[in-house]
Structures are given as structure tokens and as C-alpha cells.
Amino acid sequence: MSTLDAKIPEGPIDKKWTNHKNKINLVNPANKRLIDVIVVGTGLAGGSAAATLAELGYNVKAFAYQDSPRRAHSIAAQGGINAAKNYQGDGDSTYRLFYDTVKGGDYRSREANVYRLAEVSANIIDQCVAQGVPFARDYGGLLDNRSFGGVLVSRTFYAKGQTGQQLLLGAYSAMNRQIARGKIKMYNRHEMLDVVVVDGKARGIIARNLVTGEIERHSAHAVVIASGGYGNVYFLSTNAMGSNASAAWKIHKKGAYFANPCYTQIHPTCIPRSGDYQSKLTLMSESLRNDGRIWVPKNMDDVLAIREGRKKPTDLSEEERDYYLERRYPAFGNLVPRDVASRAAKERCDAGYGVNETGEAVYLDFKSAIERYGKEQAQIHGISNPSKEQILEMGEKVVENKYGNLFQMYEKIVDENPYKTPMKIYPATHYTMGGIWVDYNLMTTIPGCYAIGEANFSDHGANRLGASALMQGLADGYFVLPYTIGDYLSHDIRTGAIPTNTPEFDEAEKAVKDRINFFINNNGTKTVDHFHKRLGKVMWDKVGMARNAQGLNEAMAEIKAIREEFWKDVKVPGKADELNPELEKAGRVADFLELGELFARDALQREESCGGHFREESVELDGEQKGEAKRNDTDFAFVAAWEYKGEPADAVLHKENLEFKDIELKQRSYK
Amino acid sequence: MNLTLQIWRQNGPNDAGRMVEYKVSDISEHMSFLEMMDVLNEELVAKGDDPVAFDHDCREGICGMCSMFINGEAHGPDRGVTTCQLHMRMFNDGDTIYIEPFRAKAFPVIKDLIVDRSSFDRIQHAGGYVSVNTSGNTQDANSLPVPKADADKAFDAATCIGCGACVATCKNSSAMLFVGAKVSQYALLPQGKVEAVERVKNMVHQMDLEGFGNCTNTGACEIECPKGISLSNIARMNREFFVSALAGE
């Protein structure tokens, strides 16, 4: 075990980034033309990085497995993006955003990175507005804000329920401008299958053209991984079907440490699963908790009556409802952070109060908000004695304006009208805070290989606050990486183009081809999805919202067994040199089967509860916080960064100790 | 329910292609259309047959990847949804369902139900952006108020997911709803006005080069658009185009 150097600059926290930018090496514009950078992934982080690096003058090669960069899964982010603009005059500041993010992450993130994130957050909004991103505005023409969980201010900028879409299309438009200029060469329908390391430095990738099956060599002076998170290790998640961990896992196997894999966000408000055929889960934005109230019936009789269809939720009076978040957390109420809200839903459902057939659903109810808005509208329109129907009609209109597309999405999936009856929701895997370990410059432990956005680990600690993923992706891509990568590339101005006819490329390409041929020729009996579903079930049952030592040990053994069976018995139809979605999935699931075991191992090692990682053995036993997660700062205030050594069980743990100089470490309370 | 599927199978761009019949059984009404396709594909793989290739990714109606022409309609019989959001409750036991790719000259078939929509990207390369660099010192976001009505209309236009349903639906394979939406988004915002004249000219030019047809105002695209992009965006693009012609030297 060794300690890791995060290369955090000296000086007071609010000066670190500025000082660092002033000191690092720059590459002059003429020399940038001599340097190539590969960016893998074109979501908010990868798209914004590719566009900005190209604007600066580097030659960028960008890779996406989708048919267009515009389709990366950042597009599905709904609710909003945080920024410390303090447009609402409600006491927001860079420090407060920094503080909320560190606290929300349960004191397991790196202070210096989080401060920098808060510092550049305001620039992101300015940049996006300048690009023509149509954020929501008020009647005065200025930008509007809403609130998200875990904070007491309104700092979230939004574009209805499609904020991620609008921000991604903004980054995509910036990319398009550079593609048109020839500064970005776009490789759509391509998947990175390995990184090539030459003399200890990342110098290229091996990619598969997903249409022709051709294996290609691409070289560059630096490689940026922006491939998102690994939530699909659970099979069911809110991620896209193609979202995968393979790019991140490949660099891990070539020397990049993987940090805190057990920090995974289970999002409280998703549409519950309806059957075994389910292929993915759909999120209902956290922004709905601004106006929605979460409850289950107080009495078991009502629970049973609802499940059997004898009663409807709207039949229950206020007294018969248990607004359990408001009851347990009066200060934050329905806007507690995601990990807290998810565990509270699980607690009620485990106690038997779940409201659907499977007992795994709670209500998210908009009735109070609709009435409140309706009365407000009546007042505005000077209607003195509004009827109940008028109030509901006007209130529903307001709610529709705010969340219309989400309500429509819910109705299409569930076939119930959420304006008239409360939504049913249940937690689902959504985001992974863990990821590739990076230093302050966002460089991994492979020199010249960077990880940005959800693919890295640094900013969200053990739990991410709502509307912070978009902020981090764009901060990394627009405002951080383009500076820090120059420091590294300044040593490469005389290197010249990196050749691809070298033994390192030969070897990497051969390994990729061997693996593909293995799958095609394996002739097993079970499909890729068969194994993926089994992995997902182990992950959800034993490495999900609540974990214990026995379950984690079992999970490690079971995942290993599934992995061994997978390699013996997986069946991949078709050929290597054609469009072959089953082959693509096989490669991704093979990597998930390794990552899953490391994930369980990390969770086993961390004998504390923090953020999204809840160990049943580590709970507050008495006092006001009884039953809440218990963190252990004495023994676990570190980042767990794992070094690959073959089998996941043999991975070596390296620690980066977390120091909190600007924020006092204390129990996270939302009471 | 039990269903008969007639699915377009085409091995590659140069294969002639044909409809092939499949049967699926025990389909739940709560399944999404693509989950029904997953069931079929799992069965095909288990039998050693080639599964049906189709594009899909987010499965929540926002990425624009899925693109099936179902019973003669882009994204199937429901309104305001993509194929991934279409649910089997829209069908009845015993139905025969016809599934084809989005067909257009500018969308060549890659395999089975997968088509090449890179022509859409190239239209965006021609001008679908505001020329602003990432400097970190652009003016404050609130220094330029935008009337709420304009911001809302720009947003509505910007919600286009680029799926191509409009093209597949149009008897002329016109992309004017798609291009009109992007032109409108920028034309309505002060940030986009600076380059408005050049943008509309360049994007329309590229649209023509790609082989998309013209608009004859049938309005079918608006009806089949999963995001309800309004036909008025085409009218706005035409106005912008006339203005750009008048502004020409």
C-alpha cells in the first residue's frame, strides 16, 4: 500500500486554481497544431473538452459509440445545472456551493477539486447562454432558478425537464463548428477497446468500427477518457442501454487506478420496475421534489387495500398519510439528498408499506402543489371566489409548464395520469461517484491519460447532489482540462506524430482481436444478457442500497463464479467483421463482470457508512441521529484507489488521505 | 398477447432486403416496444439465428437513436413518443405488426432497421452553432435579457431530438422540420442573430446537397414528430431564408 500524490497546489483554497493556472506551462498556438489529442466519449465532459481543445488549436479525434455525438447519455439529464450565481439573492456564494457539495458528498471528496468546481460554475452558465442554450427565463427576461436536494438556496438553472439535452446540444454545436473547420475528426459508431501505452505514456487507442467491424489504430499525444459511469453493472439502471465501463476498465488494466467503486448513487425517484423483461429504468427528475411530496399510508390496512385495488391513494385523508421525509427530516423535508431519500424509501418498503404489487413503490404526490399554484393564479388573475375545479385547472397548468415532459413520460410508461393520481416511484441506480482516480490536473496514474466527467471520481465524494453532474462534466471539459492538459503537452511540442506501426500498437491490437475471435468462436449456450442479468441481481441484492460483510463476501464469490461461467458458456452470434450488437455487449459485460467484483471488494473494505455506501454494521445507535448512517473519519477519511493485478480479488489498495482544512468534518444532518 | 411480426431484414447497404415473418408469444401489455424486440432477439440468439439489428440507446425518448417505422408510421401508432416509449398496450392479441427502417434517400440502410443519419450531422456542421469560443470570460448570462416568449419558443424548437421521423414520414423525404427547428432556435435568440443570415443559407444549401426533398406543406411531419416540433418552424425558416436572399449582395 502506498499513498498517492494528488498534486494539489499550495496556497489558500480560493487562490489555488488561479495560482496554478498562472504557473503551469502553456503551448504556443503554432505548436498546438503539431499535437493530437484523442477524446473518448462525447457527452457533456467529452463534447465540451473536444470542442475547447480544438478551439485552442489541438488536433482532436473524438469517438462515440452512438451514430452522432448528440446522443450521448448526458442528453437524458432532466432537472438542471448548479451554479453559484446568486441571482436569487438568497445568500449563495462560491463557498456555499463548495460547502454544500463537500457536505452532500459526506466528506469523502477532495476539497481543492470541489472548490475549483464551485469557482468555475458561474462561467458555465455564461458560456452556455452565449452558445444559445435556451434556459428557462422569467417574465423580465432573466434566468430562472429552482432548488435541488441537500441545499437551502435556489441555484439550479434549467430548461424544463430537458436541461441535459439543451446543454449537450450546446456542446455538440461547439463541436460542430470545429468539425466544420476540420479541427475535430469525428469517429461515430466507434468503440475504444484498448489504450496503447508507449514508454509509460498513453499514446493512442485501439478502436472498433462498429459498422464494419474493422479494428483501427489511432495515435495521439494524450488520451482523454470521458466515457461516463458504470451504473449498468446493475443491469437495470437509468443509464442508456449502451452506457458501459469498458474504456475506463481498459485504462485501469493498463495502469490507471480505479477509485471508490463502491460509491454509487441510487436515485430515489424512478419509475418502479414492472416485470422480468424490464430493460432499463426511467428517472423522474429530482426537481419534482420541489413540488412533489413523498408518502406512504400510515396504516397497513390502507396499504393492503391499495394493493388489492379496493382503495385509491386519493381516497386517503391527510391524517392517513405518512409524509415520512417531512416527518424524519423537518429542516430539508422532501429535499434531502438522494442517498437519504432512497434509504428512507427502502426503510418504509422493507417495513411493508410499499404501495404496488411488488411492495417496492412509494407515492410522489403533486396535489398540494397544484392547489397552491391554483390559488396563486386565482389571486394573480383577480378571481375572488375560485371554484375547486378552477383552482385545479390553473394549478395543473403551472405544474405542466414546469414539468410537462416528465409527466407525459410517466403517463406513457405507467398508463396513469399523474396530475390526477400520485406517481409511484422507487429508487434505482443512477450515477457512479467512483471512477478512475485522477490528480488535481485530472490526469490518471498513466501519464498522458486523463479522465473527466462521470468517468473520474474526484468531485462528488460518496454522494452527488442533484444538478451537479452537468456542472462537473462541463467544468472539466470547458474550463479545467483545456488548461491542465497544456502543462503536460508542453513537453511534446517536438515529439512529432506518434507512429502506429510499433510493437505496442501491434500487441494491443492483437489482444483486442484475440478477444473478439474468442467470443465469436466460443459457441456457448447462454446469451450475453443472461449473464448480465445475473450479475445485476447479485449487485442489487448484495451490493445495493444496504450492504453487510457477509453479503459482500458472498457477492464477490458469486460474481467470480458467474464470470467463469460466462467465459465458458457465452454465446455470441454473427461475425467479427460486421455490425454485431451482441458482440459489442459481450465485451462490455465481460468488463462489468470484473468491475462488479472489485466494487464489492471496495464496499467490503470500507467498514463505515458514508453517502451512497451504507454498511448495516455502521449505524448511529442512539441520540437524535438514531438509525442514520455512521461515518468513521478516524479510519476511513481516504480515497480507496485500486491497482489492477489480474483477478479483481488481487487488486492492491492505495490510499489518498483526505484533508479537510476549510470545512469542519462533522456529522451530516438534514434534520 | 401473441403477435406476428413482419420485419425488414437487410444484411448491408448493398443487399436487396426483404420482409421476414416472426412470431412472439406471451408479450405483456406493460412492455415497451423495444423490450418486445429484446424478447424476439433473445429467442433468435438462443436458436443460433442472427438477431434483428436496431438502433436504440437511452430508452427514455430523448437520445433520438431509435428509429422504427411501425405499421406505416414513424415510431408507431402512439402520438408524442419515440419507439422506445411506445408500449405494447397500443396493440392487441393476434395483431400482425409491420416493422421497417426509416426510409429516405439521405438515410441509407446500414443493416436491418439501422439507417445512416449522418446527413443530419453534416447539416449541423454547416451552421448549427453560435461562433463563440470557450474563454471563461463571456459576458454575464443575465446581461442580455431575452423575452420569455422568445426564450420559450426557442426552447420548444431546440427540443428536437434529431431522430429523423419527420424525414421518414414526409412523402418528399424533406428535412425541413429538422432544419427549421435549429434555424428557429438561433433566430429567436439574440445570441444567434449575429450569424442568422449566413446560417440559414448554409444549412439549407447542405440540406439540398444531402438529397432531402422539399416541403409541400402536408404537415405529416408535425403529427408524427415525437417531440411535437411545430410546423411554424418551417415557416420561420422560409422567412429567414427570404431575408437572407434579400440581404445577399
Coordinates of N, CA and C in Angstrom, one line a residue, chain B residues 70-195:
Chain B
I70 N -43.3 1.7 -37.9 CA -44.1 0.6 -37.4 C -45.6 0.8 -38.0
N71 N -46.0 -0.2 -38.6 CA -47.3 -0.2 -39.3 C -47.5 1.1 -40.1
G72 N -46.5 1.5 -40.8 CA -46.6 2.6 -41.7 C -46.5 4.0 -41.0
E73 N -46.1 4.0 -39.7 CA -45.9 5.3 -39.1 C -44.5 5.3 -38.4
A74 N -43.9 6.5 -38.4 CA -42.6 6.6 -37.7 C -42.9 6.6 -36.2
H75 N -42.2 5.7 -35.5 CA -42.3 5.5 -34.1 C -43.7 4.9 -33.7
G76 N -44.4 4.4 -34.7 CA -45.6 3.6 -34.4 C -46.9 4.4 -34.2
P77 N -47.9 3.8 -33.7 CA -49.3 4.4 -33.7 C -49.5 5.4 -32.6
D78 N -48.7 5.4 -31.5 CA -49.0 6.4 -30.4 C -48.5 7.8 -30.9
R79 N -49.0 8.8 -30.2 CA -48.5 10.2 -30.5 C -47.6 10.7 -29.5
G80 N -46.6 11.6 -29.9 CA -45.7 12.2 -28.9 C -44.8 11.3 -28.2
V81 N -44.5 10.1 -28.9 CA -43.5 9.2 -28.3 C -42.5 8.7 -29.3
T82 N -41.3 8.3 -28.9 CA -40.4 7.6 -29.7 C -40.7 6.1 -29.6
T83 N -40.1 5.3 -30.5 CA -40.3 3.9 -30.5 C -40.0 3.3 -29.1
C84 N -39.0 3.7 -28.4 CA -38.7 3.2 -27.1 C -39.7 3.5 -26.0
Q85 N -40.5 4.5 -26.3 CA -41.6 4.8 -25.3 C -42.9 4.2 -25.7
L86 N -43.0 3.7 -26.9 CA -44.2 3.0 -27.3 C -44.4 1.8 -26.5
H87 N -45.6 1.6 -26.0 CA -45.9 0.4 -25.2 C -46.8 -0.6 -25.9
M88 N -46.7 -1.9 -25.5 CA -47.4 -2.9 -26.2 C -48.9 -2.8 -25.9
R89 N -49.3 -2.0 -25.0 CA -50.8 -1.8 -24.7 C -51.5 -1.1 -25.9
M90 N -50.6 -0.6 -26.8 CA -51.2 0.0 -28.0 C -51.6 -1.1 -29.1
F91 N -51.3 -2.3 -28.8 CA -51.6 -3.4 -29.7 C -52.5 -4.4 -29.1
N92 N -53.1 -5.3 -30.0 CA -54.0 -6.3 -29.5 C -53.5 -7.7 -29.8
D93 N -53.9 -8.6 -29.0 CA -53.6 -10.0 -29.2 C -53.9 -10.4 -30.6
G94 N -53.0 -11.1 -31.3 CA -53.3 -11.6 -32.6 C -52.9 -10.6 -33.7
D95 N -52.4 -9.4 -33.3 CA -52.1 -8.4 -34.4 C -50.9 -8.9 -35.2
T96 N -50.8 -8.4 -36.4 CA -49.6 -8.5 -37.2 C -49.0 -7.1 -37.3
I97 N -47.7 -7.0 -36.9 CA -47.1 -5.7 -36.9 C -46.0 -5.6 -37.9
Y98 N -46.0 -4.6 -38.7 CA -45.0 -4.4 -39.8 C -44.0 -3.4 -39.3
I99 N -42.7 -3.9 -39.3 CA -41.6 -3.0 -38.8 C -40.5 -2.8 -39.9
E100 N -40.3 -1.6 -40.2 CA -39.4 -1.2 -41.3 C -38.4 -0.1 -40.8
P101 N -37.3 0.1 -41.5 CA -36.4 1.2 -41.1 C -37.0 2.5 -41.6
F102 N -36.5 3.6 -41.1 CA -36.8 5.0 -41.6 C -36.3 5.0 -43.0
R103 N -37.1 5.2 -44.0 CA -36.6 5.2 -45.4 C -36.5 6.6 -46.0
A104 N -35.4 6.9 -46.5 CA -35.2 8.1 -47.3 C -33.9 8.0 -48.1
K105 N -33.8 8.7 -49.2 CA -32.5 8.6 -50.0 C -31.3 9.1 -49.1
A106 N -31.6 10.0 -48.3 CA -30.5 10.6 -47.5 C -30.2 9.8 -46.2
F107 N -31.0 8.7 -46.0 CA -30.8 7.8 -44.8 C -30.6 6.4 -45.3
P108 N -29.4 6.1 -45.9 CA -29.2 4.7 -46.4 C -29.3 3.7 -45.3
V109 N -29.8 2.5 -45.6 CA -29.8 1.4 -44.6 C -28.4 0.9 -44.4
I110 N -28.1 0.7 -43.1 CA -26.8 0.1 -42.8 C -27.0 -1.4 -42.6
K111 N -28.0 -1.8 -41.8 CA -28.3 -3.2 -41.6 C -29.7 -3.2 -41.0
D112 N -30.6 -4.1 -41.5 CA -31.9 -4.3 -40.9 C -32.7 -3.0 -40.7
L113 N -32.8 -2.6 -39.4 CA -33.6 -1.4 -39.1 C -32.7 -0.2 -38.8
I114 N -31.4 -0.4 -39.0 CA -30.5 0.7 -38.7 C -30.2 1.5 -40.0
V115 N -30.4 2.8 -39.9 CA -30.0 3.7 -41.0 C -28.9 4.7 -40.7
D116 N -28.3 5.2 -41.7 CA -27.2 6.2 -41.5 C -27.8 7.6 -41.6
R117 N -27.9 8.3 -40.4 CA -28.4 9.6 -40.4 C -27.3 10.7 -40.3
S118 N -26.1 10.4 -40.8 CA -25.0 11.3 -40.7 C -25.3 12.6 -41.5
S119 N -26.2 12.5 -42.5 CA -26.6 13.7 -43.2 C -27.1 14.8 -42.3
F120 N -27.8 14.4 -41.2 CA -28.3 15.4 -40.2 C -27.1 16.1 -39.5
D121 N -26.1 15.3 -39.2 CA -24.9 15.9 -38.6 C -24.3 16.9 -39.5
R122 N -24.2 16.6 -40.8 CA -23.5 17.5 -41.8 C -24.3 18.8 -42.0
I123 N -25.6 18.7 -41.8 CA -26.4 19.9 -41.9 C -26.0 20.8 -40.7
Q124 N -25.8 20.2 -39.6 CA -25.5 21.0 -38.4 C -24.1 21.6 -38.5
H125 N -23.2 20.8 -39.1 CA -21.8 21.3 -39.3 C -21.8 22.6 -40.1
A126 N -22.8 22.7 -41.0 CA -22.9 23.8 -41.9 C -23.3 25.1 -41.3
G127 N -23.7 25.0 -40.0 CA -24.1 26.3 -39.4 C -24.9 26.2 -38.1
G128 N -25.1 25.0 -37.6 CA -25.9 24.8 -36.4 C -25.2 25.2 -35.1
Y129 N -24.7 26.4 -35.0 CA -23.9 26.8 -33.8 C -23.8 28.3 -33.8
V130 N -23.4 28.8 -32.6 CA -23.1 30.2 -32.5 C -21.6 30.3 -32.4
S131 N -20.9 31.1 -33.1 CA -19.4 31.1 -33.1 C -18.9 31.8 -31.9
V132 N -18.9 31.1 -30.8 CA -18.3 31.7 -29.6 C -17.3 30.7 -29.0
N133 N -16.2 31.2 -28.6 CA -15.2 30.3 -28.1 C -15.4 30.1 -26.6
T134 N -14.8 29.1 -26.0 CA -14.8 28.9 -24.6 C -13.7 29.7 -23.9
S135 N -14.1 30.9 -23.5 CA -13.0 31.7 -22.9 C -13.1 31.8 -21.4
G136 N -14.2 31.6 -20.9 CA -14.4 31.8 -19.4 C -14.6 33.2 -19.1
N137 N -14.6 34.1 -20.1 CA -15.0 35.5 -19.7 C -16.0 36.1 -20.7
T138 N -16.9 35.2 -21.1 CA -18.1 35.8 -21.9 C -18.9 36.7 -20.9
Q139 N -19.7 37.5 -21.5 CA -20.5 38.4 -20.6 C -21.4 37.7 -19.7
D140 N -21.8 38.3 -18.6 CA -22.7 37.7 -17.6 C -24.0 37.2 -18.3
A141 N -24.4 36.1 -17.9 CA -25.6 35.5 -18.6 C -26.8 36.3 -18.5
N142 N -26.9 37.2 -17.4 CA -28.1 38.0 -17.3 C -27.9 39.4 -17.9
S143 N -26.8 39.6 -18.6 CA -26.6 41.0 -19.1 C -27.5 41.2 -20.3
L144 N -28.0 40.2 -20.9 CA -28.8 40.3 -22.1 C -30.2 39.6 -21.9
P145 N -31.1 40.4 -21.4 CA -32.5 39.7 -21.2 C -33.1 39.2 -22.5
V146 N -33.8 38.1 -22.4 CA -34.5 37.6 -23.6 C -35.9 37.5 -23.2
P147 N -36.8 38.1 -24.0 CA -38.3 38.0 -23.6 C -38.7 36.5 -23.4
K148 N -39.4 36.3 -22.4 CA -39.8 34.9 -22.1 C -40.4 34.2 -23.2
A149 N -41.3 34.9 -24.0 CA -42.0 34.2 -25.1 C -41.0 33.7 -26.1
D150 N -39.9 34.6 -26.4 CA -38.9 34.2 -27.4 C -38.1 33.0 -26.8
A151 N -37.7 33.1 -25.5 CA -36.9 32.0 -24.9 C -37.7 30.7 -25.0
D152 N -39.0 30.8 -24.7 CA -39.8 29.6 -24.7 C -40.0 29.0 -26.1
K153 N -40.2 29.8 -27.1 CA -40.3 29.3 -28.4 C -38.9 28.7 -28.9
A154 N -37.8 29.4 -28.5 CA -36.5 28.8 -28.9 C -36.3 27.5 -28.3
F155 N -36.7 27.4 -27.0 CA -36.6 26.1 -26.3 C -37.5 25.0 -27.0
D156 N -38.7 25.4 -27.3 CA -39.6 24.4 -28.0 C -38.9 23.9 -29.3
A157 N -38.3 24.8 -30.0 CA -37.7 24.3 -31.3 C -36.4 23.5 -30.9
A158 N -35.7 23.8 -29.9 CA -34.5 23.1 -29.5 C -34.7 21.8 -29.0
T159 N -36.0 21.4 -28.7 CA -36.2 20.1 -28.1 C -36.2 19.0 -29.1
C160 N -36.0 19.3 -30.4 CA -35.8 18.3 -31.5 C -34.7 17.3 -31.1
I161 N -35.0 16.0 -31.2 CA -34.0 15.0 -30.8 C -33.3 14.5 -32.1
G162 N -33.6 15.0 -33.2 CA -32.8 14.6 -34.4 C -33.0 13.1 -34.8
C163 N -34.2 12.6 -34.6 CA -34.4 11.2 -34.8 C -34.6 10.9 -36.3
G164 N -35.2 11.9 -37.0 CA -35.5 11.7 -38.4 C -36.9 11.2 -38.8
A165 N -37.8 11.2 -37.8 CA -39.1 10.7 -38.0 C -39.8 11.6 -39.1
C166 N -39.5 12.9 -39.1 CA -40.1 13.9 -40.0 C -39.7 13.5 -41.4
V167 N -38.4 13.1 -41.6 CA -38.0 12.7 -43.0 C -38.7 11.4 -43.4
A168 N -38.7 10.5 -42.5 CA -39.3 9.2 -42.8 C -40.7 9.3 -43.1
T169 N -41.4 10.2 -42.5 CA -42.9 10.4 -42.7 C -43.2 11.2 -44.0
C170 N -42.3 12.1 -44.3 CA -42.6 13.0 -45.4 C -42.6 12.3 -46.8
K171 N -43.6 12.6 -47.6 CA -43.7 11.9 -48.9 C -42.5 12.4 -49.8
N172 N -42.0 13.5 -49.5 CA -40.8 14.1 -50.2 C -39.5 13.8 -49.5
S173 N -39.5 13.1 -48.4 CA -38.3 12.9 -47.6 C -37.7 14.3 -47.3
S174 N -38.5 15.2 -46.9 CA -37.9 16.5 -46.6 C -37.4 16.6 -45.2
A175 N -36.4 17.3 -45.0 CA -35.8 17.5 -43.6 C -36.1 18.9 -43.1
M176 N -37.1 19.6 -43.7 CA -37.3 21.0 -43.3 C -37.8 21.2 -41.9
L177 N -38.5 20.2 -41.3 CA -38.8 20.4 -39.9 C -37.6 20.4 -39.0
F178 N -36.7 19.4 -39.3 CA -35.5 19.3 -38.5 C -34.6 20.6 -38.7
V179 N -34.4 21.0 -39.9 CA -33.6 22.2 -40.2 C -34.3 23.4 -39.7
G180 N -35.6 23.5 -39.9 CA -36.3 24.7 -39.4 C -36.2 24.8 -37.9
A181 N -36.2 23.7 -37.2 CA -36.2 23.8 -35.7 C -34.9 24.4 -35.3
K182 N -33.8 24.0 -35.9 CA -32.4 24.5 -35.5 C -32.3 26.0 -35.9
V183 N -32.7 26.3 -37.1 CA -32.7 27.7 -37.6 C -33.5 28.6 -36.6
S184 N -34.7 28.1 -36.3 CA -35.6 28.9 -35.4 C -35.0 29.1 -34.0
Q185 N -34.4 28.1 -33.4 CA -33.8 28.2 -32.1 C -32.9 29.4 -32.1
Y186 N -32.0 29.5 -33.1 CA -31.0 30.6 -33.1 C -31.6 31.9 -33.5
A187 N -32.5 31.8 -34.5 CA -33.1 33.0 -35.0 C -33.9 33.8 -33.9
L188 N -34.4 33.0 -32.9 CA -35.2 33.7 -31.9 C -34.4 34.2 -30.8
L189 N -33.2 33.9 -30.7 CA -32.3 34.3 -29.6 C -31.3 35.4 -30.0
P190 N -31.1 36.4 -29.2 CA -30.2 37.5 -29.6 C -28.8 36.9 -29.9
Q191 N -28.4 35.8 -29.2 CA -27.0 35.3 -29.4 C -26.9 34.7 -30.8
G192 N -28.0 34.2 -31.4 CA -28.0 33.6 -32.7 C -28.1 34.6 -33.9
K193 N -28.6 35.8 -33.6 CA -29.0 36.7 -34.6 C -27.8 37.2 -35.5
V194 N -26.6 37.3 -34.8 CA -25.5 37.8 -35.5 C -25.2 37.1 -36.8
E195 N -25.3 35.7 -36.7 CA -24.9 34.9 -37.9 C -26.1 34.4 -38.6

